[in-house]
Amino acid sequence: MAEAVRVGDVVSQVRRVGADALLVEFSDPAWVTALDAEVRSRWGAAAERAAAVHVGDIVPAARTLLLDRIGLGGLHDSGAGAGLDGHVVLAPDDLLRLIRELSSWVLSPLQDRAGAMVDVPVVFDGPDLDAVARMWDMTAPEVVATVVQCEFQVAFCGFSPGFAYLSGLPEGRAVPRRSSPRTRVPVNAFGLAGEYAGVYPRSSPGGWQLLGTAVGVQLWDETRETPALLAPGTPVRVVEHDGAST
Amino acid sequence: MSPGLEVLDAGTLTTVQDQGRPGFAHLGVPRAGALDAPAAALANRLVGNVPDAAVLETTATGCALRATGPMLVAVTGAPCRVFVGPVLGGMAPAPFASPVRLATGQTLELGAPVGGMRSYLAVRGGIAFDPVLGSRSTDTLSGLGPPPLAVGELVPVGASAPVTDREFAALRDEARRERTEPGRANSHGDAPPEQGSLVLSIRLGPREDWFTADAREALTSMPYTVSADSNRVGLRLTGTPLDRAVEGEIPSEGMVLGAVQVPPSGEPVVFLADHPTTGGYPVVGVVDASGIAAAAQARPGDTVRFAVIAD
């Protein structure tokens, strides 16, 4: 990913979603975060108010970027609920124009955009550590060594406010979800599912394979300037913590 | 100290709702907000509030509240009987979808809706719980915002200027126009939508290709029935299962309001305001914004049909 690319070269398809949204599908999902940042700067809330295009919600996910509540002609959606008078229906011509413009953008490699690294201290005391060690055919300490060497990045958030899906596990290290989800996963539990690592911002049911517990961090605080500690695009390192009180 | 509303009966579920908190979906925050947005907007208009003032949203059973100071209220959405008391020693009927004055200590009762599911109560000055991420909406999926109302609680109401007789008359005239002029915003003034059956316009996609041709045919020709499991997250339907052309889950992708998501059972769910921001089941189509309020007012047992918009 050292070279800049044209969006059209890393996007396989742009699908229409309802009246005023588009789902951008990537042939190379490594570029989702870069396009997310680009759309946000050109068409997002902080963009010039006179921008010809405005996107209300920009939602990165595993292989896609959703552009929801697209407004045209500098019309600024005030966040009004759907179904109010005169909701936007994008005409086929508008859609084509948007897709053409999007496809022509050039994305620079992510290294140029990365925000500040966030270190997440983790005590590796999780109930599924041995199960993951068996899946990976290694010892528990080797699992820990593997995880702390990963260069994670927040691919996207979902499931609950501030729950970040961290990409960056080594190739071939995806793990299945637990066959029977736990009814209660404790707050700050750190685990793996599929090709992602993640930390539970609050206690909830969940099926991730739990390797440990994050300490000294609060994943979600709605009163903070930045409510989510791990917003999409954030580079993350997991640091082993010995479990002594901080 | 502004007056408030003391909760005497919270009903099955009464929540605080405004226009929600769109714009935070990338952090996993649902949009929330009034399910029947036009009804909530009308309630605010009838008491002279700004459009994004917070209102109360009842569910299926109404609620009862006591005013700790004089206030102006209006009830819209699912039509229900409204009572104010004590008046001459008992409860007196008050108009629906029209401004109503409450004196200090008076009780306001919203009965169970006679059509639809959710009634809206606006109070002049707005419901004044502290906003979270710019919204006072209760989000039942993620727990953001004020918790659902509980008996005994005092619901804070924002300060507002007293209502003059002239202003009250103007608001009452507005309510009358709303009821009598055709072509005004569809806000269910007091004409409930046709009972028991509903046609929702949808645009197919983004994942209609995950379903067989027969499934796409069934979706737009077979009747579906509203399930009692429906809630603020989604309108759950039972009926002809939609068979997959492609098996398995979709890697998580962003979800929109009105998305018709199809879980492994094959029976569709129409996403409403508290829907999750991302999901792993394919979305066969998206209900047009014009149908969201009606979907939110559909009752268990009602029939839903889908009609495709091709634009």
Coordinates of C-alpha atoms in Angstrom, one line a residue:
Chain A
M1 CA 0.0 0.0 0.0
A2 CA 2.9 2.4 -0.6
E3 CA 1.4 3.7 -3.9
A4 CA -1.5 6.1 -4.3
V5 CA -4.5 4.6 -6.1
R6 CA -7.5 5.8 -8.0
V7 CA -10.7 4.9 -6.1
G8 CA -12.1 3.3 -9.3
D9 CA -9.2 0.8 -9.2
V10 CA -9.9 -0.5 -5.7
V11 CA -13.7 -0.4 -5.8
S12 CA -15.5 -3.3 -7.4
Q13 CA -19.1 -2.0 -7.3
V14 CA -21.2 0.9 -6.0
R15 CA -24.7 -0.3 -5.1
R16 CA -27.7 1.9 -4.5
V17 CA -29.3 1.7 -1.1
G18 CA -32.9 3.1 -0.9
A19 CA -33.5 6.7 -2.0
D20 CA -30.5 8.6 -0.9
A21 CA -27.6 6.2 0.0
L22 CA -24.8 4.3 -1.8
L23 CA -22.9 1.3 -0.7
V24 CA -19.3 1.3 -2.0
E25 CA -17.9 -2.2 -2.3
F26 CA -14.1 -2.7 -2.4
S27 CA -12.1 -5.2 -4.3
D28 CA -9.3 -4.4 -1.9
P29 CA -10.8 -3.7 1.6
A30 CA -7.5 -2.3 2.8
W31 CA -8.6 1.0 1.2
V32 CA -12.0 1.4 3.1
T33 CA -10.4 3.6 5.8
A34 CA -8.7 5.8 3.2
L35 CA -11.9 6.4 1.3
D36 CA -13.8 7.0 4.5
A37 CA -11.3 9.8 5.4
E38 CA -11.5 11.2 1.9
V39 CA -15.3 11.3 1.8
R40 CA -15.4 12.8 5.3
S41 CA -13.0 15.6 4.3
R42 CA -14.8 16.4 1.0
W43 CA -18.5 15.7 1.7
G44 CA -18.7 15.2 5.5
A45 CA -20.1 17.4 8.2
A46 CA -16.9 19.5 8.5
A47 CA -16.6 20.1 4.8
E48 CA -17.2 23.5 3.3
R49 CA -20.9 24.4 3.8
A50 CA -21.1 25.2 0.1
A51 CA -20.0 21.7 -0.9
A52 CA -22.2 20.4 -3.7
V53 CA -22.5 17.1 -2.0
H54 CA -23.2 16.4 1.7
V55 CA -23.2 12.9 3.3
G56 CA -25.0 12.6 6.6
D57 CA -23.5 9.3 7.8
I58 CA -20.4 7.7 6.5
V59 CA -20.2 4.1 7.8
P60 CA -17.1 2.0 7.1
A61 CA -17.5 -1.7 7.5
A62 CA -15.7 -5.0 6.7
R63 CA -15.6 -4.6 2.9
T64 CA -17.8 -1.6 2.2
L65 CA -18.3 2.1 2.9
L66 CA -21.9 3.2 3.3
L67 CA -22.7 6.8 2.3
D68 CA -26.1 7.5 3.9
R69 CA -28.4 10.5 3.6
I70 CA -26.6 12.0 0.6
G71 CA -27.8 15.6 0.0
L72 CA -27.0 17.6 -3.2
G73 CA -26.6 21.2 -4.1
G74 CA -25.2 22.3 -0.7
L75 CA -28.5 21.4 0.9
H76 CA -27.6 20.7 4.4
D77 CA -29.5 18.0 6.2
S78 CA -30.0 19.3 9.6
G79 CA -30.3 15.8 11.0
A80 CA -34.1 15.9 10.5
G81 CA -35.8 12.6 10.8
A82 CA -36.7 10.6 7.7
G83 CA -40.1 11.1 6.2
L84 CA -40.2 14.8 6.8
D85 CA -41.3 16.9 3.9
G86 CA -39.2 16.7 0.7
H87 CA -36.8 13.9 1.6
V88 CA -34.1 13.4 -1.0
V89 CA -34.5 10.9 -3.8
L90 CA -31.3 10.7 -5.9
A91 CA -32.0 10.6 -9.6
P92 CA -30.1 8.1 -11.8
D93 CA -28.1 11.0 -13.3
D94 CA -27.1 12.2 -9.9
L95 CA -26.0 8.7 -8.9
L96 CA -23.9 8.3 -12.0
R97 CA -22.3 11.7 -11.5
L98 CA -21.5 10.9 -7.8
I99 CA -20.1 7.5 -8.7
R100 CA -18.0 9.0 -11.5
E101 CA -16.6 11.7 -9.2
L102 CA -15.9 9.3 -6.4
S103 CA -14.1 6.9 -8.8
S104 CA -11.8 9.6 -10.0
W105 CA -10.4 10.5 -6.6
V106 CA -6.9 9.5 -5.8
L107 CA -6.2 8.0 -2.4
S108 CA -2.9 8.3 -0.8
P109 CA -1.6 5.4 1.3
L110 CA -2.9 5.1 4.8
Q111 CA 0.5 5.7 6.4
D112 CA 0.0 9.4 5.5
R113 CA -3.3 9.6 7.3
A114 CA -2.8 7.6 10.4
G115 CA -3.9 9.4 13.6
A116 CA -2.2 9.0 17.0
M117 CA -1.4 5.5 18.0
V118 CA -3.5 4.2 21.0
D119 CA -1.9 1.7 23.3
V120 CA -4.4 -0.7 25.0
P121 CA -2.9 -2.4 28.0
V122 CA -4.3 -6.0 28.3
V123 CA -4.1 -8.5 31.1
F124 CA -4.1 -11.9 29.3
D125 CA -6.4 -13.7 31.7
G126 CA -9.2 -14.6 29.3
P127 CA -11.2 -17.8 29.5
D128 CA -10.6 -18.7 25.8
L129 CA -6.8 -18.1 25.7
D130 CA -6.1 -21.9 25.7
A131 CA -8.8 -22.6 23.1
V132 CA -7.2 -20.0 20.7
A133 CA -3.7 -21.5 21.5
R134 CA -5.1 -24.9 20.3
M135 CA -6.6 -23.3 17.1
W136 CA -3.3 -21.6 16.3
D137 CA -1.3 -24.7 17.3
M138 CA 0.9 -22.8 19.8
T139 CA 1.3 -22.2 23.5
A140 CA -0.7 -19.5 25.4
P141 CA 2.5 -17.3 25.8
E142 CA 3.0 -17.6 22.0
V143 CA -0.6 -16.3 21.4
V144 CA 0.2 -13.3 23.7
A145 CA 3.5 -12.7 21.8
T146 CA 1.6 -12.9 18.5
V147 CA -1.1 -10.4 19.5
V148 CA 1.3 -7.8 21.0
Q149 CA 3.3 -7.8 17.8
C150 CA 0.2 -7.0 15.6
E151 CA -0.2 -3.5 14.1
F152 CA -3.9 -3.2 14.6
Q153 CA -6.1 -0.5 13.1
V154 CA -9.8 0.2 13.7
A155 CA -11.5 -1.0 10.5
F156 CA -14.9 0.0 11.7
C157 CA -17.3 0.2 14.7
G158 CA -20.6 -1.5 15.3
F159 CA -22.5 -3.8 17.6
S160 CA -22.6 -1.1 20.3
P161 CA -21.3 2.5 20.7
G162 CA -17.5 2.5 20.7
F163 CA -17.1 -1.3 19.8
A164 CA -14.2 -1.3 17.4
Y165 CA -13.3 -4.1 15.0
L166 CA -9.5 -4.1 14.9
S167 CA -7.9 -5.5 11.7
G168 CA -4.3 -6.6 11.6
L169 CA -4.2 -10.2 12.8
P170 CA -1.7 -12.2 10.9
E171 CA -2.8 -14.0 7.7
G172 CA -4.5 -17.3 8.5
R173 CA -5.2 -16.4 12.2
A174 CA -8.9 -15.8 11.9
V175 CA -10.9 -17.7 14.6
P176 CA -14.5 -18.7 14.6
R177 CA -16.9 -17.2 17.1
R178 CA -17.8 -19.4 20.1
S179 CA -20.5 -21.9 19.1
S180 CA -22.6 -20.8 22.0
P181 CA -22.3 -17.0 22.8
R182 CA -21.8 -16.0 26.4
T183 CA -24.9 -14.4 28.0
R184 CA -22.6 -11.8 29.7
V185 CA -19.2 -10.7 28.6
P186 CA -17.6 -8.3 31.1
V187 CA -16.8 -4.7 30.3
N188 CA -13.3 -4.2 28.7
A189 CA -13.0 -7.9 27.7
F190 CA -10.5 -8.3 24.9
G191 CA -11.1 -11.0 22.3
L192 CA -11.0 -12.3 18.8
A193 CA -13.7 -13.2 16.2
G194 CA -13.2 -13.9 12.5
E195 CA -10.3 -11.8 11.3
Y196 CA -10.8 -9.1 14.0
A197 CA -9.7 -8.3 17.5
G198 CA -11.9 -6.1 19.7
V199 CA -12.7 -4.8 23.2
Y200 CA -16.2 -4.8 24.7
P201 CA -17.0 -1.1 25.7
R202 CA -19.6 -2.4 28.2
S203 CA -20.9 -5.6 29.5
S204 CA -23.2 -7.4 27.0
P205 CA -23.9 -10.8 25.5
G206 CA -21.2 -11.8 23.0
G207 CA -19.6 -14.7 21.1
W208 CA -16.0 -13.5 20.8
Q209 CA -13.1 -15.7 22.0
L210 CA -11.9 -13.8 25.1
L211 CA -8.1 -13.5 25.6
G212 CA -8.0 -11.0 28.4
T213 CA -9.1 -7.7 29.9
A214 CA -8.1 -4.2 28.9
V215 CA -7.1 -2.1 31.9
G216 CA -6.8 1.7 32.4
V217 CA -8.8 2.6 29.3
Q218 CA -12.5 3.6 28.8
L219 CA -13.6 2.6 25.4
W220 CA -16.8 4.7 25.4
D221 CA -17.7 7.9 27.3
E222 CA -20.5 10.0 25.7
T223 CA -19.4 13.0 27.7
R224 CA -15.9 13.1 26.2
E225 CA -15.0 15.3 23.3
T226 CA -14.3 12.1 21.4
P227 CA -16.7 9.6 22.9
A228 CA -15.1 6.6 21.2
L229 CA -11.5 5.9 22.2
L230 CA -11.1 3.8 19.1
A231 CA -12.7 5.5 16.1
P232 CA -12.4 4.1 12.6
G233 CA -8.8 4.5 11.2
T234 CA -7.1 4.7 14.6
P235 CA -3.9 2.7 14.8
V236 CA -3.8 0.5 17.9
R237 CA -1.2 -1.5 19.8
V238 CA -2.0 -4.1 22.4
V239 CA 0.5 -4.0 25.3
E240 CA 0.8 -6.9 27.8
H241 CA -0.1 -5.7 31.3
D242 CA 0.9 -7.8 34.4
G243 CA -2.4 -7.3 36.2
A244 CA -1.0 -5.4 39.1
S245 CA -3.2 -2.4 39.9
T246 CA -2.5 0.7 37.8
Chain B
M1 CA -37.4 25.6 38.9
S2 CA -39.3 24.8 35.8
P3 CA -42.4 22.6 36.2
G4 CA -42.3 19.0 35.3
L5 CA -44.5 16.0 34.7
E6 CA -44.8 13.4 37.4
V7 CA -45.2 9.8 36.0
L8 CA -48.3 8.1 37.4
D9 CA -48.5 5.3 34.8
A10 CA -45.6 4.7 32.4
G11 CA -47.5 2.2 30.2
T12 CA -45.6 -0.7 28.6
L13 CA -42.9 1.6 27.2
T14 CA -42.9 5.4 27.2
T15 CA -39.7 7.0 25.9
V16 CA -38.3 10.5 25.3
Q17 CA -37.7 11.2 21.6
D18 CA -36.6 14.0 19.4
Q19 CA -35.1 13.9 15.9
G20 CA -32.5 11.5 17.1
R21 CA -28.7 11.5 16.8
P22 CA -27.8 10.8 13.2
G23 CA -24.2 11.4 12.2
F24 CA -22.6 9.0 14.7
A25 CA -23.2 5.7 12.9
H26 CA -19.5 5.3 12.2
L27 CA -19.0 5.0 16.0
G28 CA -21.7 2.4 16.3
V29 CA -24.3 4.8 17.6
P30 CA -27.9 4.2 16.3
R31 CA -29.9 7.1 15.1
A32 CA -32.9 6.7 17.5
G33 CA -35.5 9.5 17.4
A34 CA -39.3 9.5 17.1
L35 CA -40.5 6.5 15.1
D36 CA -43.4 8.5 13.7
A37 CA -41.4 11.7 13.0
P38 CA -44.3 13.6 11.3
A39 CA -46.5 13.0 14.3
A40 CA -43.9 14.2 16.7
A41 CA -43.3 17.3 14.6
L42 CA -47.0 18.0 14.5
A43 CA -47.2 17.7 18.3
N44 CA -44.4 20.2 18.7
R45 CA -46.1 22.6 16.2
L46 CA -49.3 22.5 18.2
V47 CA -47.6 23.8 21.4
G48 CA -45.4 26.3 19.6
N49 CA -42.1 24.3 20.1
V50 CA -39.1 24.2 17.7
P51 CA -39.2 21.0 15.5
D52 CA -36.4 19.3 17.4
A53 CA -37.9 19.7 20.9
A54 CA -38.1 16.4 22.8
V55 CA -41.5 14.7 23.2
L56 CA -42.8 11.5 24.8
E57 CA -43.5 8.5 22.7
T58 CA -46.0 5.9 24.2
T59 CA -46.3 2.3 23.1
A60 CA -49.6 0.5 22.7
T61 CA -51.0 1.4 26.2
G62 CA -50.8 5.2 26.7
C63 CA -49.6 6.7 30.0
A64 CA -50.7 9.1 32.8
L65 CA -48.8 12.1 34.1
R66 CA -49.4 14.9 36.6
A67 CA -48.3 18.5 35.9
T68 CA -46.4 20.2 38.7
G69 CA -47.0 23.6 37.1
P70 CA -49.2 25.1 34.4
M71 CA -48.4 23.9 31.0
L72 CA -49.5 23.5 27.4
V73 CA -49.6 20.0 25.8
A74 CA -50.7 18.2 22.7
V75 CA -51.2 14.6 21.8
T76 CA -50.7 13.2 18.3
G77 CA -49.7 10.0 16.5
A78 CA -51.8 6.9 17.2
P79 CA -55.3 8.2 17.9
C80 CA -56.3 7.8 21.6
R81 CA -58.6 9.2 24.1
V82 CA -57.2 12.1 26.1
F83 CA -58.5 13.0 29.6
V84 CA -57.6 15.8 31.9
G85 CA -58.6 16.0 35.6
P86 CA -59.8 16.7 38.1
V87 CA -62.4 18.8 36.4
L88 CA -65.6 19.2 38.5
G89 CA -64.4 16.2 40.5
G90 CA -63.8 13.8 37.6
M91 CA -61.8 13.3 34.4
A92 CA -62.9 15.4 31.4
P93 CA -62.2 14.4 27.8
A94 CA -59.7 16.7 26.0
P95 CA -59.2 17.0 22.2
F96 CA -56.7 14.8 20.4
A97 CA -54.2 16.6 18.0
S98 CA -55.1 20.0 19.5
P99 CA -53.4 22.1 22.2
V100 CA -54.6 21.4 25.7
R101 CA -53.9 23.6 28.8
L102 CA -53.0 21.9 32.1
A103 CA -53.3 23.7 35.5
T104 CA -50.9 22.9 38.3
G105 CA -51.7 19.5 39.8
Q106 CA -53.9 18.4 37.0
T107 CA -53.5 14.9 35.6
L108 CA -53.3 14.0 31.9
E109 CA -54.2 10.5 30.7
L110 CA -53.5 9.1 27.3
G111 CA -55.6 6.0 26.7
A112 CA -54.6 3.0 24.6
P113 CA -54.5 3.9 20.9
V114 CA -57.6 2.9 18.9
G115 CA -55.5 2.6 15.8
G116 CA -51.7 2.5 15.5
M117 CA -49.2 1.9 18.2
R118 CA -47.4 5.1 19.3
S119 CA -48.9 8.4 20.5
Y120 CA -46.8 11.5 21.0
L121 CA -47.1 14.0 23.8
A122 CA -45.5 17.4 23.3
V123 CA -45.1 19.9 26.1
R124 CA -44.5 23.6 25.5
G125 CA -40.8 24.1 26.4
G126 CA -39.9 20.5 25.5
I127 CA -38.9 17.6 27.6
A128 CA -35.6 18.7 29.2
F129 CA -33.4 15.8 30.1
D130 CA -29.7 16.4 29.4
P131 CA -28.9 15.6 25.7
V132 CA -26.4 12.9 24.8
L133 CA -24.5 13.5 21.6
G134 CA -26.9 16.4 20.8
S135 CA -30.1 14.4 21.3
R136 CA -32.5 13.6 24.2
S137 CA -33.8 10.4 22.5
T138 CA -34.0 7.2 24.3
D139 CA -32.1 4.6 22.3
T140 CA -33.5 1.2 23.3
L141 CA -30.8 -0.7 21.4
S142 CA -27.7 0.8 23.0
G143 CA -29.1 2.4 26.1
L144 CA -28.0 6.0 25.2
G145 CA -30.2 8.8 26.3
P146 CA -32.8 8.9 29.2
P147 CA -34.1 5.5 30.3
P148 CA -37.7 4.8 29.6
L149 CA -40.1 6.5 32.0
A150 CA -40.7 4.9 35.4
V151 CA -43.6 5.4 37.8
G152 CA -42.9 8.2 40.3
E153 CA -40.2 9.9 38.3
L154 CA -40.4 13.6 37.6
V155 CA -39.9 14.4 33.9
P156 CA -38.3 17.8 33.5
V157 CA -39.9 20.3 31.2
G158 CA -38.0 23.3 29.7
A159 CA -38.8 26.8 30.5
S160 CA -41.2 28.6 28.2
A161 CA -43.2 31.9 28.1
P162 CA -46.8 31.6 29.4
V163 CA -49.3 31.1 26.6
T164 CA -51.5 34.1 25.9
D165 CA -55.1 33.6 24.9
R166 CA -54.4 34.9 21.4
E167 CA -51.5 32.4 21.0
F168 CA -53.6 29.5 22.2
A169 CA -56.4 30.4 19.7
A170 CA -53.8 30.5 16.9
L171 CA -52.4 27.1 17.9
R172 CA -56.0 25.7 18.0
D173 CA -56.6 27.1 14.5
E174 CA -53.5 25.5 13.3
A175 CA -54.7 22.2 14.7
R176 CA -58.1 22.7 12.9
R177 CA -56.3 23.4 9.6
E178 CA -54.2 20.3 10.1
R179 CA -57.3 18.2 10.4
T180 CA -59.3 19.7 7.6
E181 CA -57.0 20.8 4.8
P182 CA -56.2 18.1 2.4
G183 CA -52.6 17.8 1.2
R184 CA -51.1 18.9 4.5
A185 CA -48.2 16.9 5.8
N186 CA -49.3 13.4 6.5
S187 CA -49.3 13.5 10.2
H188 CA -52.2 11.2 11.1
G189 CA -54.0 14.3 12.5
D190 CA -56.9 12.2 13.7
A191 CA -57.6 10.1 10.6
P192 CA -55.9 6.8 11.4
P193 CA -54.4 5.0 8.4
E194 CA -56.6 2.2 7.1
Q195 CA -56.8 -0.4 9.9
G196 CA -55.0 -3.6 9.6
S197 CA -53.3 -3.4 6.2
L198 CA -50.4 -1.5 4.9
V199 CA -48.5 -1.2 1.7
L200 CA -44.8 -0.2 2.0
S201 CA -43.0 1.1 -1.0
I202 CA -39.5 -0.4 -1.3
R203 CA -36.5 0.0 -3.6
L204 CA -34.7 -3.4 -4.1
G205 CA -31.1 -3.7 -3.1
P206 CA -28.4 -3.5 -2.1
R207 CA -28.4 -7.3 -1.8
E208 CA -31.4 -8.5 -3.8
D209 CA -29.0 -10.7 -5.7
W210 CA -28.5 -12.8 -2.6
F211 CA -32.1 -14.1 -3.0
T212 CA -33.7 -16.4 -5.5
A213 CA -36.0 -15.0 -8.2
D214 CA -38.9 -16.8 -6.4
A215 CA -38.0 -15.0 -3.2
R216 CA -38.0 -11.6 -4.8
E217 CA -41.4 -12.5 -6.4
A218 CA -42.8 -13.6 -3.0
L219 CA -41.6 -10.4 -1.3
T220 CA -43.6 -8.2 -3.6
S221 CA -46.7 -10.5 -4.0
M222 CA -47.3 -12.2 -0.7
P223 CA -48.8 -10.7 2.4
Y224 CA -46.7 -10.5 5.5
T225 CA -48.0 -10.3 9.1
V226 CA -46.7 -8.0 11.8
S227 CA -45.2 -10.0 14.6
A228 CA -45.7 -9.2 18.3
D229 CA -41.8 -9.2 18.6
S230 CA -41.7 -5.9 16.8
N231 CA -40.1 -3.0 18.6
R232 CA -38.2 0.3 18.1
V233 CA -35.4 -1.7 16.5
G234 CA -37.5 -3.2 13.8
L235 CA -40.9 -4.2 12.5
R236 CA -40.7 -8.0 12.5
L237 CA -42.8 -9.9 9.9
T238 CA -44.0 -13.4 9.5
G239 CA -44.9 -15.0 6.2
T240 CA -43.3 -16.7 3.2
P241 CA -39.6 -17.1 3.9
L242 CA -37.3 -15.5 1.4
D243 CA -35.0 -18.2 0.1
R244 CA -31.3 -17.4 -0.5
A245 CA -29.5 -17.8 -3.8
V246 CA -26.3 -17.2 -1.8
E247 CA -25.7 -19.0 1.5
G248 CA -23.8 -17.7 4.5
E249 CA -23.4 -14.3 6.2
I250 CA -22.4 -11.1 4.5
P251 CA -19.3 -9.4 6.0
S252 CA -20.7 -6.7 8.3
E253 CA -21.9 -3.7 6.3
G254 CA -23.6 -0.4 7.1
M255 CA -27.4 -0.4 7.6
V256 CA -29.9 2.3 6.8
L257 CA -33.3 3.3 8.3
G258 CA -36.0 1.2 6.5
A259 CA -33.6 -1.6 5.4
V260 CA -35.5 -4.9 4.9
Q261 CA -33.0 -7.2 6.5
V262 CA -33.5 -11.0 6.1
P263 CA -32.1 -13.1 9.0
P264 CA -31.6 -16.9 8.5
S265 CA -35.3 -17.6 9.2
G266 CA -36.0 -15.9 5.9
E267 CA -38.7 -13.7 7.4
P268 CA -38.0 -10.0 6.8
V269 CA -37.4 -7.3 9.4
V270 CA -37.9 -3.6 8.5
F271 CA -35.3 -1.6 10.4
L272 CA -36.7 1.3 12.4
A273 CA -35.0 4.1 14.3
D274 CA -33.1 2.1 16.9
H275 CA -31.6 -0.3 14.3
P276 CA -28.0 -1.5 14.6
T277 CA -25.5 0.6 12.5
T278 CA -24.0 -2.5 10.9
G279 CA -25.3 -6.0 10.2
G280 CA -24.3 -9.3 8.8
Y281 CA -27.5 -10.4 7.1
P282 CA -28.4 -9.3 3.6
V283 CA -30.8 -6.4 2.9
V284 CA -33.2 -7.3 0.1
G285 CA -34.7 -3.7 -0.2
V286 CA -35.2 -0.4 1.6
V287 CA -38.6 1.0 2.6
D288 CA -39.1 4.5 1.3
A289 CA -39.0 7.3 3.9
S290 CA -42.6 7.9 3.2
G291 CA -43.5 4.5 4.7
I292 CA -41.5 4.6 7.9
A293 CA -44.1 6.3 10.1
A294 CA -46.8 3.9 8.9
A295 CA -44.5 1.0 9.6
A296 CA -43.9 2.3 13.1
Q297 CA -47.6 2.5 13.7
A298 CA -48.4 -1.0 12.4
R299 CA -49.9 -3.3 15.1
P300 CA -49.2 -7.0 15.7
G301 CA -51.4 -9.0 13.3
D302 CA -51.6 -6.2 10.7
T303 CA -50.9 -7.2 7.1
V304 CA -48.0 -5.7 5.3
R305 CA -47.4 -5.8 1.5
F306 CA -44.4 -4.5 -0.3
A307 CA -44.6 -2.6 -3.6
V308 CA -41.4 -2.0 -5.6
I309 CA -40.4 1.5 -6.7
A310 CA -38.3 1.4 -9.8
D311 CA -36.7 4.9 -10.2

